PDB file of C-alpha atoms and ligand atoms in Angstrom:
ATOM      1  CA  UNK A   1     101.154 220.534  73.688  1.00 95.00           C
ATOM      2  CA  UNK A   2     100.357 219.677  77.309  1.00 97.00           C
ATOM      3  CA  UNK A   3     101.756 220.809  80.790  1.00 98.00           C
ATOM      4  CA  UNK A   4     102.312 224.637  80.068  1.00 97.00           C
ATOM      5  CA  UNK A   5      99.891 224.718  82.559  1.00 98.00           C
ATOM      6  CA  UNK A   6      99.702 222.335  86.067  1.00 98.00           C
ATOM      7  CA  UNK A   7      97.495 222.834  88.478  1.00 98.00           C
ATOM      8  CA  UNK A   8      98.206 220.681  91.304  1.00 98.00           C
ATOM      9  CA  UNK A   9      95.720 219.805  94.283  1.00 98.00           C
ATOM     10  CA  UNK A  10      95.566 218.645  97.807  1.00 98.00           C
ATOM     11  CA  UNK A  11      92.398 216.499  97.248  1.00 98.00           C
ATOM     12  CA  UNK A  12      89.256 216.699  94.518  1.00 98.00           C
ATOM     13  CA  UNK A  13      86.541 214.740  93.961  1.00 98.00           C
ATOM     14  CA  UNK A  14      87.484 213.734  90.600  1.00 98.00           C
ATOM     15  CA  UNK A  15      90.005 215.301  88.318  1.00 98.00           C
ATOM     16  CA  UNK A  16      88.425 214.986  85.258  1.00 98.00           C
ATOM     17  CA  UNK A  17      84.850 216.555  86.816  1.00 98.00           C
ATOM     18  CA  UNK A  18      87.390 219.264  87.629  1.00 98.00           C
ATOM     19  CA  UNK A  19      88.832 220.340  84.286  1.00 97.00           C
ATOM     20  CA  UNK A  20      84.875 219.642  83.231  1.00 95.00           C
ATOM     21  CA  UNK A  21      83.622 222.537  85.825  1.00 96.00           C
ATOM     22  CA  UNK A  22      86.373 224.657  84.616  1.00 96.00           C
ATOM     23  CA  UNK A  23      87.095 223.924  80.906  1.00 93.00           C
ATOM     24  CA  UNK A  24      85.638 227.323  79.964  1.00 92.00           C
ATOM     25  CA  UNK A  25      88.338 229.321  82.045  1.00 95.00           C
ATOM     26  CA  UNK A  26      91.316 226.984  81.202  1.00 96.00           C
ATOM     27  CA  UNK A  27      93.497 227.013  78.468  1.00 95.00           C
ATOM     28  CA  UNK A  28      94.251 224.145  76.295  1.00 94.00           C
ATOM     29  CA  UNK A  29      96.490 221.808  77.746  1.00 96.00           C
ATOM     30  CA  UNK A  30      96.326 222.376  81.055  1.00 98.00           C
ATOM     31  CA  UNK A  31      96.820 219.482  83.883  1.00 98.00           C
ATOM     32  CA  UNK A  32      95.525 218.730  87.123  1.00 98.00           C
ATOM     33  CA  UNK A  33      96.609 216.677  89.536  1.00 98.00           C
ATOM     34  CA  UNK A  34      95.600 215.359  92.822  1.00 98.00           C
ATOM     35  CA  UNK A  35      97.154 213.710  95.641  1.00 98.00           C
ATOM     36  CA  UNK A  36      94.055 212.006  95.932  1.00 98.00           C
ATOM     37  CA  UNK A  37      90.401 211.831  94.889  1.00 98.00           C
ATOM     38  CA  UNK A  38      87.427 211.327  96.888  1.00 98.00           C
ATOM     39  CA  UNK A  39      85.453 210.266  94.115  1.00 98.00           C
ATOM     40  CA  UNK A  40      87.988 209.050  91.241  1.00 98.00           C
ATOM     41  CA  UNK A  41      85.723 207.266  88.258  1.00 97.00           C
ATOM     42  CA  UNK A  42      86.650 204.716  85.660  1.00 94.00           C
ATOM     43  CA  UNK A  43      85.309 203.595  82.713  1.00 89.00           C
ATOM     44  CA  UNK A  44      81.324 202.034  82.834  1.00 84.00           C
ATOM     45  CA  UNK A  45      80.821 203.586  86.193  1.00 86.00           C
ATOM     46  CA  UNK A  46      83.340 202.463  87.737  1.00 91.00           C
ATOM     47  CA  UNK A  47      84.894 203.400  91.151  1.00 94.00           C
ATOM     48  CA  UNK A  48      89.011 204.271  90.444  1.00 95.00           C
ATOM     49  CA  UNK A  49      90.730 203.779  94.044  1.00 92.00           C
ATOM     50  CA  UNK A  50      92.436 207.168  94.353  1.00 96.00           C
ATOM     51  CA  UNK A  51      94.227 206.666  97.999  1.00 95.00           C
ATOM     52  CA  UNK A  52      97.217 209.035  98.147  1.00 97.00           C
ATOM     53  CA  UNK A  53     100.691 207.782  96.626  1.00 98.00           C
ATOM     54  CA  UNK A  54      99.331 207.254  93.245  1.00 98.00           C
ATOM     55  CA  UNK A  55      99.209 209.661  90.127  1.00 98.00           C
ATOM     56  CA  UNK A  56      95.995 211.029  89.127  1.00 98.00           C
ATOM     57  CA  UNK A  57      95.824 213.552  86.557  1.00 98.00           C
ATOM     58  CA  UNK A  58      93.521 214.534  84.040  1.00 98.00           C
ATOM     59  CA  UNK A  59      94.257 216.917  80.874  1.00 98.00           C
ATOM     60  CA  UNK A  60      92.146 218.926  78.428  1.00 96.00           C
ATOM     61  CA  UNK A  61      91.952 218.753  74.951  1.00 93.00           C
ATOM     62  CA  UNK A  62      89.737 221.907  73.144  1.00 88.00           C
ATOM     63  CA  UNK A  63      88.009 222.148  69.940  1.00 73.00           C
ATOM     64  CA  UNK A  64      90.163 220.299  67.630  1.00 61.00           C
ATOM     65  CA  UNK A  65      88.992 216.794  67.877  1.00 69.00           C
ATOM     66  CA  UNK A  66      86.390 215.124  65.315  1.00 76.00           C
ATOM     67  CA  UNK A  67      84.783 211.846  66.992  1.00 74.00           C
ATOM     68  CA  UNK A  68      86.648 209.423  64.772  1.00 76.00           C
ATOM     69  CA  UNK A  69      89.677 210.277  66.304  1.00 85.00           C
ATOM     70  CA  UNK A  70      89.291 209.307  69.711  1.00 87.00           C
ATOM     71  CA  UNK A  71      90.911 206.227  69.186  1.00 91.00           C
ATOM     72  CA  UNK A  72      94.039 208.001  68.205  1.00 92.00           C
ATOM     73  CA  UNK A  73      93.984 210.257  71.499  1.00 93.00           C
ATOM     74  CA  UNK A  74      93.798 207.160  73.248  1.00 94.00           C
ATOM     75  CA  UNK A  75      96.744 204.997  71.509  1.00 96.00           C
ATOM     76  CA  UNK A  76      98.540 208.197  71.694  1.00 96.00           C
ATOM     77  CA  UNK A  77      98.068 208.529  75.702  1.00 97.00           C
ATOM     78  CA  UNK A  78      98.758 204.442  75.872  1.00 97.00           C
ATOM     79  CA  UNK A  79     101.415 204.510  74.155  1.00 98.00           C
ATOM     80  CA  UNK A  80     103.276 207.789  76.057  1.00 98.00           C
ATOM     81  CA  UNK A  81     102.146 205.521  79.492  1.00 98.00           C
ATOM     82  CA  UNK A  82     104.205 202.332  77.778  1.00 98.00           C
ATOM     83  CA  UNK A  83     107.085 204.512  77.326  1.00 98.00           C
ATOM     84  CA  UNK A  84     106.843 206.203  80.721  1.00 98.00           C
ATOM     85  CA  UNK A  85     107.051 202.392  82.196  1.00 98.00           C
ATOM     86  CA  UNK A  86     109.669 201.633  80.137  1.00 98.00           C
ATOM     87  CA  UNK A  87     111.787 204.869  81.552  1.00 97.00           C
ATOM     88  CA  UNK A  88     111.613 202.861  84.687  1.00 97.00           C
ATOM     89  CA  UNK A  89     112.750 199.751  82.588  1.00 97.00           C
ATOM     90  CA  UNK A  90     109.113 197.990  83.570  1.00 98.00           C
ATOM     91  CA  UNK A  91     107.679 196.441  80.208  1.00 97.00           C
ATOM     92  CA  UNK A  92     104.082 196.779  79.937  1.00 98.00           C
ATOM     93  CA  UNK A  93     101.235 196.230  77.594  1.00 97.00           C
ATOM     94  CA  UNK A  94      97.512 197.361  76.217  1.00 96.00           C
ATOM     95  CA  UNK A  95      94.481 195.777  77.167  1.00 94.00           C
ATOM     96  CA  UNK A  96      92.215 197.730  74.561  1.00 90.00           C
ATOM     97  CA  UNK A  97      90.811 200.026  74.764  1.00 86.00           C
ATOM     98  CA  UNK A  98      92.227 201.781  77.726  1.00 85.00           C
ATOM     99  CA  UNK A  99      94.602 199.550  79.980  1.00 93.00           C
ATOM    100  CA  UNK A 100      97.871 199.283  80.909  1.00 97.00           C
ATOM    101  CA  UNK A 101      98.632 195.919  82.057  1.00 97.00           C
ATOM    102  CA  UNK A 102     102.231 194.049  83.593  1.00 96.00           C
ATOM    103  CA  UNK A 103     101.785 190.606  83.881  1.00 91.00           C
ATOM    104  CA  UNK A 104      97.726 190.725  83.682  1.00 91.00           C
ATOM    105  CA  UNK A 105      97.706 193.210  86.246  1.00 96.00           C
ATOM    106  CA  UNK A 106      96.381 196.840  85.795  1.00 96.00           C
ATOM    107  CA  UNK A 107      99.009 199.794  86.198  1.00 98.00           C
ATOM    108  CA  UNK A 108      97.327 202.374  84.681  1.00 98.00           C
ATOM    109  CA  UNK A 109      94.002 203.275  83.659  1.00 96.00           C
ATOM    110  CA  UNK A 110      93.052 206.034  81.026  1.00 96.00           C
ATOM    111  CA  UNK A 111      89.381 207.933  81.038  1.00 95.00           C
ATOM    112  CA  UNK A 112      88.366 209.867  78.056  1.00 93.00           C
ATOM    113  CA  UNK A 113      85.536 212.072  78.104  1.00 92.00           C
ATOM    114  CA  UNK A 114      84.372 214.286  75.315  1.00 87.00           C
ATOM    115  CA  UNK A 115      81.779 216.584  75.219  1.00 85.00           C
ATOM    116  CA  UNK A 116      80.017 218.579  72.195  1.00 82.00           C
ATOM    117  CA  UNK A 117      77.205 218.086  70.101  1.00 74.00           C
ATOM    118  CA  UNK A 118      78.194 217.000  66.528  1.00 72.00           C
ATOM    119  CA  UNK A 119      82.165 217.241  67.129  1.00 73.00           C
ATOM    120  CA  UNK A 120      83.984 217.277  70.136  1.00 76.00           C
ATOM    121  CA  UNK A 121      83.823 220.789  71.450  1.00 83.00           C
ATOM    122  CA  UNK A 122      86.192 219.416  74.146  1.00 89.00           C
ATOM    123  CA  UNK A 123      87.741 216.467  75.744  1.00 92.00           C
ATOM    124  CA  UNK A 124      88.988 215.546  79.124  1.00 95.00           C
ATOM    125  CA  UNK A 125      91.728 212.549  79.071  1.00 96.00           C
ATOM    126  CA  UNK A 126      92.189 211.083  82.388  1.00 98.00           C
ATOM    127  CA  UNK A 127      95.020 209.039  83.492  1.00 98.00           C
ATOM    128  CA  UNK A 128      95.436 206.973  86.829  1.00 98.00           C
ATOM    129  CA  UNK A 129      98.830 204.983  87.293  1.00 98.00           C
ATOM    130  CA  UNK A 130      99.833 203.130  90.070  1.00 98.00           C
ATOM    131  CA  UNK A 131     103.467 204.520  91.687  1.00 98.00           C
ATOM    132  CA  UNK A 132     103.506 203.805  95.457  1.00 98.00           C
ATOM    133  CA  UNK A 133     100.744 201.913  96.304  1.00 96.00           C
ATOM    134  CA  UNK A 134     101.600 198.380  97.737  1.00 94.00           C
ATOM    135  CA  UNK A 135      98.997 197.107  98.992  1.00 93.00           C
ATOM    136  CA  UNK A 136      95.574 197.086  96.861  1.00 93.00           C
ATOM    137  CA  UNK A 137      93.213 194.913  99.144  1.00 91.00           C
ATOM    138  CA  UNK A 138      90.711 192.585  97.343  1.00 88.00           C
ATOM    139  CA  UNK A 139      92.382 194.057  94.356  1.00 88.00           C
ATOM    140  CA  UNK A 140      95.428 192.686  95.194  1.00 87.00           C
ATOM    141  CA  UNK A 141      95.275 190.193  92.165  1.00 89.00           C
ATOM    142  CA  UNK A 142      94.813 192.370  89.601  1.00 94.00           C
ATOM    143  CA  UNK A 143      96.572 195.404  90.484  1.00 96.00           C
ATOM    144  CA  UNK A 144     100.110 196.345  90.374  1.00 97.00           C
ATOM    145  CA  UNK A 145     102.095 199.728  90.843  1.00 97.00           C
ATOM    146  CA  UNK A 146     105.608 200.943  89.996  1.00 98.00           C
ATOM    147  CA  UNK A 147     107.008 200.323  93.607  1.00 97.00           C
ATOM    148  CA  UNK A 148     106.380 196.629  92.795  1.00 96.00           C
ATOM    149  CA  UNK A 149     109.540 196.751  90.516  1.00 96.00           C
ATOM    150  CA  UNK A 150     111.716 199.715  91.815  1.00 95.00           C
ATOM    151  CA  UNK A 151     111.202 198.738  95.688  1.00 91.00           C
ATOM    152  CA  UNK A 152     111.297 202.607  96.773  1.00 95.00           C
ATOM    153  CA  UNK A 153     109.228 205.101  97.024  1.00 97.00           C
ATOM    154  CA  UNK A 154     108.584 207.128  93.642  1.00 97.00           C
ATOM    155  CA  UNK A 155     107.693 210.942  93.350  1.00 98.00           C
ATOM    156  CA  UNK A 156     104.923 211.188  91.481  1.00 98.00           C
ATOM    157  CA  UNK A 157     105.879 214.540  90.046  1.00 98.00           C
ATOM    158  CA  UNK A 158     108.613 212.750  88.262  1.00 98.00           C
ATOM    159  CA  UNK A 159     106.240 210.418  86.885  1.00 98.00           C
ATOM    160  CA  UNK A 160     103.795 212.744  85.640  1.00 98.00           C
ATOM    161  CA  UNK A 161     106.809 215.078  84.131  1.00 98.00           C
ATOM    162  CA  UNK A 162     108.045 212.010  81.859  1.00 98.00           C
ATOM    163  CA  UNK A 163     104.231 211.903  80.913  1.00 98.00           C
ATOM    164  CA  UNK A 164     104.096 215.224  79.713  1.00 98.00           C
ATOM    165  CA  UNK A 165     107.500 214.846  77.967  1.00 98.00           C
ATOM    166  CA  UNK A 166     106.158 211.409  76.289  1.00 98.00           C
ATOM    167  CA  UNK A 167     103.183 212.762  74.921  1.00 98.00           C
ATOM    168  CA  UNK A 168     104.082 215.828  73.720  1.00 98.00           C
ATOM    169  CA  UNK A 169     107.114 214.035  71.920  1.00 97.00           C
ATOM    170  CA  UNK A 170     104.480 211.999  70.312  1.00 97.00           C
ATOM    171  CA  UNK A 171     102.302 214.873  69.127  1.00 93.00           C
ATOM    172  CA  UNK A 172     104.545 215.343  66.396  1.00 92.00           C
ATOM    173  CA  UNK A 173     104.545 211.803  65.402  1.00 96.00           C
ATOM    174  CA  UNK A 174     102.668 210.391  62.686  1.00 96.00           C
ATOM    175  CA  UNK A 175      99.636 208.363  63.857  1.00 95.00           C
ATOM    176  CA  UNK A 176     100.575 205.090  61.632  1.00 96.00           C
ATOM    177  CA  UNK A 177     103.756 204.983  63.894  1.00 97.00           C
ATOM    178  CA  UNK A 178     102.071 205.003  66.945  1.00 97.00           C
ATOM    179  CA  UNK A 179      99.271 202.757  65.762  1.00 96.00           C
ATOM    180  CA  UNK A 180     102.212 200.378  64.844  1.00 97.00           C
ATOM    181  CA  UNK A 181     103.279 200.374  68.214  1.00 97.00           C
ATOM    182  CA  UNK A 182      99.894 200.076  69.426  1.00 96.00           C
ATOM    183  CA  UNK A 183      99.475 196.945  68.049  1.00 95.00           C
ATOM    184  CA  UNK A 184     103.122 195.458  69.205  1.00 96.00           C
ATOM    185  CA  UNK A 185     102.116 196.559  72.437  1.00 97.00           C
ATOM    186  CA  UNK A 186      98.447 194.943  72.490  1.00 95.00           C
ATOM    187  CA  UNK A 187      97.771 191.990  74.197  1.00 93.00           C
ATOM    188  CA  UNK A 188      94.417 190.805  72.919  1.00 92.00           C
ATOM    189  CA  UNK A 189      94.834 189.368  69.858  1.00 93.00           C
ATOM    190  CA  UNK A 190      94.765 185.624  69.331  1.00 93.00           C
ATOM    191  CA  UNK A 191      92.846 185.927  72.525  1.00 92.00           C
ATOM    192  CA  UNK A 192      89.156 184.377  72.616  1.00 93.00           C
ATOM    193  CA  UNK A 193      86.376 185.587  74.181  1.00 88.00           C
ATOM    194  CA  UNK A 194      82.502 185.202  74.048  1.00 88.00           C
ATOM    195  CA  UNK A 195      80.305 187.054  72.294  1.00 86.00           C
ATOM    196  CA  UNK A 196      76.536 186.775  71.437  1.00 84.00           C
ATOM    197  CA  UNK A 197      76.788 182.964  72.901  1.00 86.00           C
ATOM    198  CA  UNK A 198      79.872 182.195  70.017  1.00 90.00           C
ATOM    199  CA  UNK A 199      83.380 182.172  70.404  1.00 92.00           C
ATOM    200  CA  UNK A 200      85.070 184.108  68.888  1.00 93.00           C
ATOM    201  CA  UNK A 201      89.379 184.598  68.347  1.00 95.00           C
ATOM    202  CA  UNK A 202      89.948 188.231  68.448  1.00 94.00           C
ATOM    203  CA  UNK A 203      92.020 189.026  64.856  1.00 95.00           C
ATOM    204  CA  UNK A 204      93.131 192.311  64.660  1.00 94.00           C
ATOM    205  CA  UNK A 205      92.348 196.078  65.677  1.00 95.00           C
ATOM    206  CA  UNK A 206      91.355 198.636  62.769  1.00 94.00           C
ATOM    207  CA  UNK A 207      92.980 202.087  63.006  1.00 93.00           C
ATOM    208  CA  UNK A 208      89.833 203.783  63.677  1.00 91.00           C
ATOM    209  CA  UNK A 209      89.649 201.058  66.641  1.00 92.00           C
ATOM    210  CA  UNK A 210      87.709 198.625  65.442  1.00 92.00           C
ATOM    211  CA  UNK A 211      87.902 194.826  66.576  1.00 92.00           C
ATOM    212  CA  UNK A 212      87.925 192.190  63.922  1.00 94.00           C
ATOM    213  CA  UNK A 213      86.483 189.018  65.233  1.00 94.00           C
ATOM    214  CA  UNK A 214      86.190 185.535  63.876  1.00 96.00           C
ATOM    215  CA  UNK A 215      84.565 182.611  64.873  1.00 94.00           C
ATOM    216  CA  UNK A 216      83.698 178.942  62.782  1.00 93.00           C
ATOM    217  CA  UNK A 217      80.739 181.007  60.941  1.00 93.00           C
ATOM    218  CA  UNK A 218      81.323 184.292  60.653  1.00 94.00           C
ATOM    219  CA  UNK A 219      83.744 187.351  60.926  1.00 95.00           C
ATOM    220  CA  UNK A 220      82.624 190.211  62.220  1.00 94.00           C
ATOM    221  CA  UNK A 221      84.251 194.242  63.344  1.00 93.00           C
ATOM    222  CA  UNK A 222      82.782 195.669  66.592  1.00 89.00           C
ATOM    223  CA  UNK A 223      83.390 199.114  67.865  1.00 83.00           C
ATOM    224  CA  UNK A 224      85.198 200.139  70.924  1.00 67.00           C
ATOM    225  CA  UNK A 225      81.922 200.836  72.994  1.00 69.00           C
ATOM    226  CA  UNK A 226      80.153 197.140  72.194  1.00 65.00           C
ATOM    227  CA  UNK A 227      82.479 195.455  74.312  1.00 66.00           C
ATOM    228  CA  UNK A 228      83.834 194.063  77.544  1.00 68.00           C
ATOM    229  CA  UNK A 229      86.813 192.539  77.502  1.00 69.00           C
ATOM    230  CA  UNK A 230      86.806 191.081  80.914  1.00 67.00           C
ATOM    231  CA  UNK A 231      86.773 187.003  80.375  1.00 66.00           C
ATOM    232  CA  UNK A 232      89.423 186.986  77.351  1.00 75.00           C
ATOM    233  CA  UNK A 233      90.801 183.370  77.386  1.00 80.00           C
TER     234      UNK A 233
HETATM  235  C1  LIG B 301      89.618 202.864  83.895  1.00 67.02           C
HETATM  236  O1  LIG B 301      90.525 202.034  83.928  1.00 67.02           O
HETATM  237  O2  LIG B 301      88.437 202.500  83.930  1.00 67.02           O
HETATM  238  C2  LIG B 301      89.966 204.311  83.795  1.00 67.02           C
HETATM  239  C3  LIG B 301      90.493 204.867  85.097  1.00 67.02           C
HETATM  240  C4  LIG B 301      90.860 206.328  85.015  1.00 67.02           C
HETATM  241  C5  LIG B 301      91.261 206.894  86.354  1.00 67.02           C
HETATM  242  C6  LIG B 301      91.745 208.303  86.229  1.00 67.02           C
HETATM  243  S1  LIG B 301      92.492 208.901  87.722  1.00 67.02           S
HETATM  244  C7  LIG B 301      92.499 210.529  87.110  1.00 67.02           C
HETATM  245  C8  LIG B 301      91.187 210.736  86.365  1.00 67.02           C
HETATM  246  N1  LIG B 301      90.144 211.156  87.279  1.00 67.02           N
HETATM  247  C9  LIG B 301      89.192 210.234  87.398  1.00 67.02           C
HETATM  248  O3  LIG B 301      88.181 210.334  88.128  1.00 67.02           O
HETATM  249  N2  LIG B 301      89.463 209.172  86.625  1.00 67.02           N
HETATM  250  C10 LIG B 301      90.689 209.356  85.889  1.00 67.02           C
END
């Protein structure tokens, strides 16, 4: 269960290096959010825009996780972000791994981090959605926020509380379920992409979050890590 414990901040550099400086004092579950972050990260380095209006929060996960099931944490947290859209009657879908996309145009980003030697000893899930912002610069394209549909101001508050309620709703669900909706929610297969100079159609995801991929010679699975899915066509 998540939320028992919220801490809520002005400004941080990054709210998953937070719950990382402090995972020995806090207890499992606990939030934190910040109005904004002065140093927000995505995945592969990445910078996340953290300008206030938007949600930022990050959660921590302790000593229960074994590597392989990553991939469920993260259709788990995907899936609680499609229904959190979808309490604002927006319809959204999964980019795998970790997107949230409306009409090919991010809403929500999700950051896992997991630390430990041979199992996770710990893992810090971050989550980024767009609310209020309206305006996201040489972004503009590819970016999209709640306020795009509801046309008023949101309180982010509200959005992270349906989070919390989502996900912990889905902690007692079965992970074939949510897989299942994983997939009905995905939006790369039958896509094509390049890979290793061949083109390939992606065919399915694996359960452990695996992509099947088949071209004229071959079919092949690669793991989550391998990939970019940037030019999908
Ligand atoms: C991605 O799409 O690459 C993942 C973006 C994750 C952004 C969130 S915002 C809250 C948490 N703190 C961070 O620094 N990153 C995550």
């Amino acid at each position: 269960m998540i939320g028992k414990n919220v801490i809520k901040l002005e400004s941080v550099d990054s709210t998953n290096n937070y719950l990382k400086l402090n995972s020995n004092s806090l207890e499992e579950g606990t939030i934190v959010v910040s109005k904004i972050q002065t140093s927000g990260r995505g995945r592969s380095d990445h910078t996340w825009m953290s300008e206030e209006g938007n949600l930022y929060f990050s959660f921590i996960l302790k000593g229960w996780i074994s590597r392989s099931k990553v991939f469920e944490l993260l259709a788990r947290v995907s899936v609680a972000v499609i229904r959190v859209l979808k309490d604002f009657n927006i319809e959204s879908q999964i980019k795998y791994p970790n997107d949230i996309l409306i009409e090919n145009r991010k809403i929500c980003g999700i950051l896992i981090e997991s630390y430990g030697a041979l199992e996770i000893d710990y893992g810090i899930i971050g989550v980024g959605i767009n609310v209020n912002q309206t305006n996201f610069r040489e972004l503009d394209y590819k970016a999209i926020s709640i306020k795009h549909f509801i046309k008023e101001d949101i309180s982010t508050d509200q959005v992270l509380d349906k989070f919390i309620r989502e996900y912990n709703e889905l902690e007692g669900v079965p992970f074939e379920k949510i897989f299942d909706d994983y997939l009905r929610y995905s939006m790369i297969i039958g896509k094509r992409l390049d890979y290793n100079d061949k083109v390939y159609t992606i065919k399915g995801i694996s359960d452990k979050g695996k992509l099947t991929l088949e071209s004229y010679e071959d079919t092949i699975e690669i793991s989550l890590n391998s990939i970019k899915l940037k030019d999908l066509y």
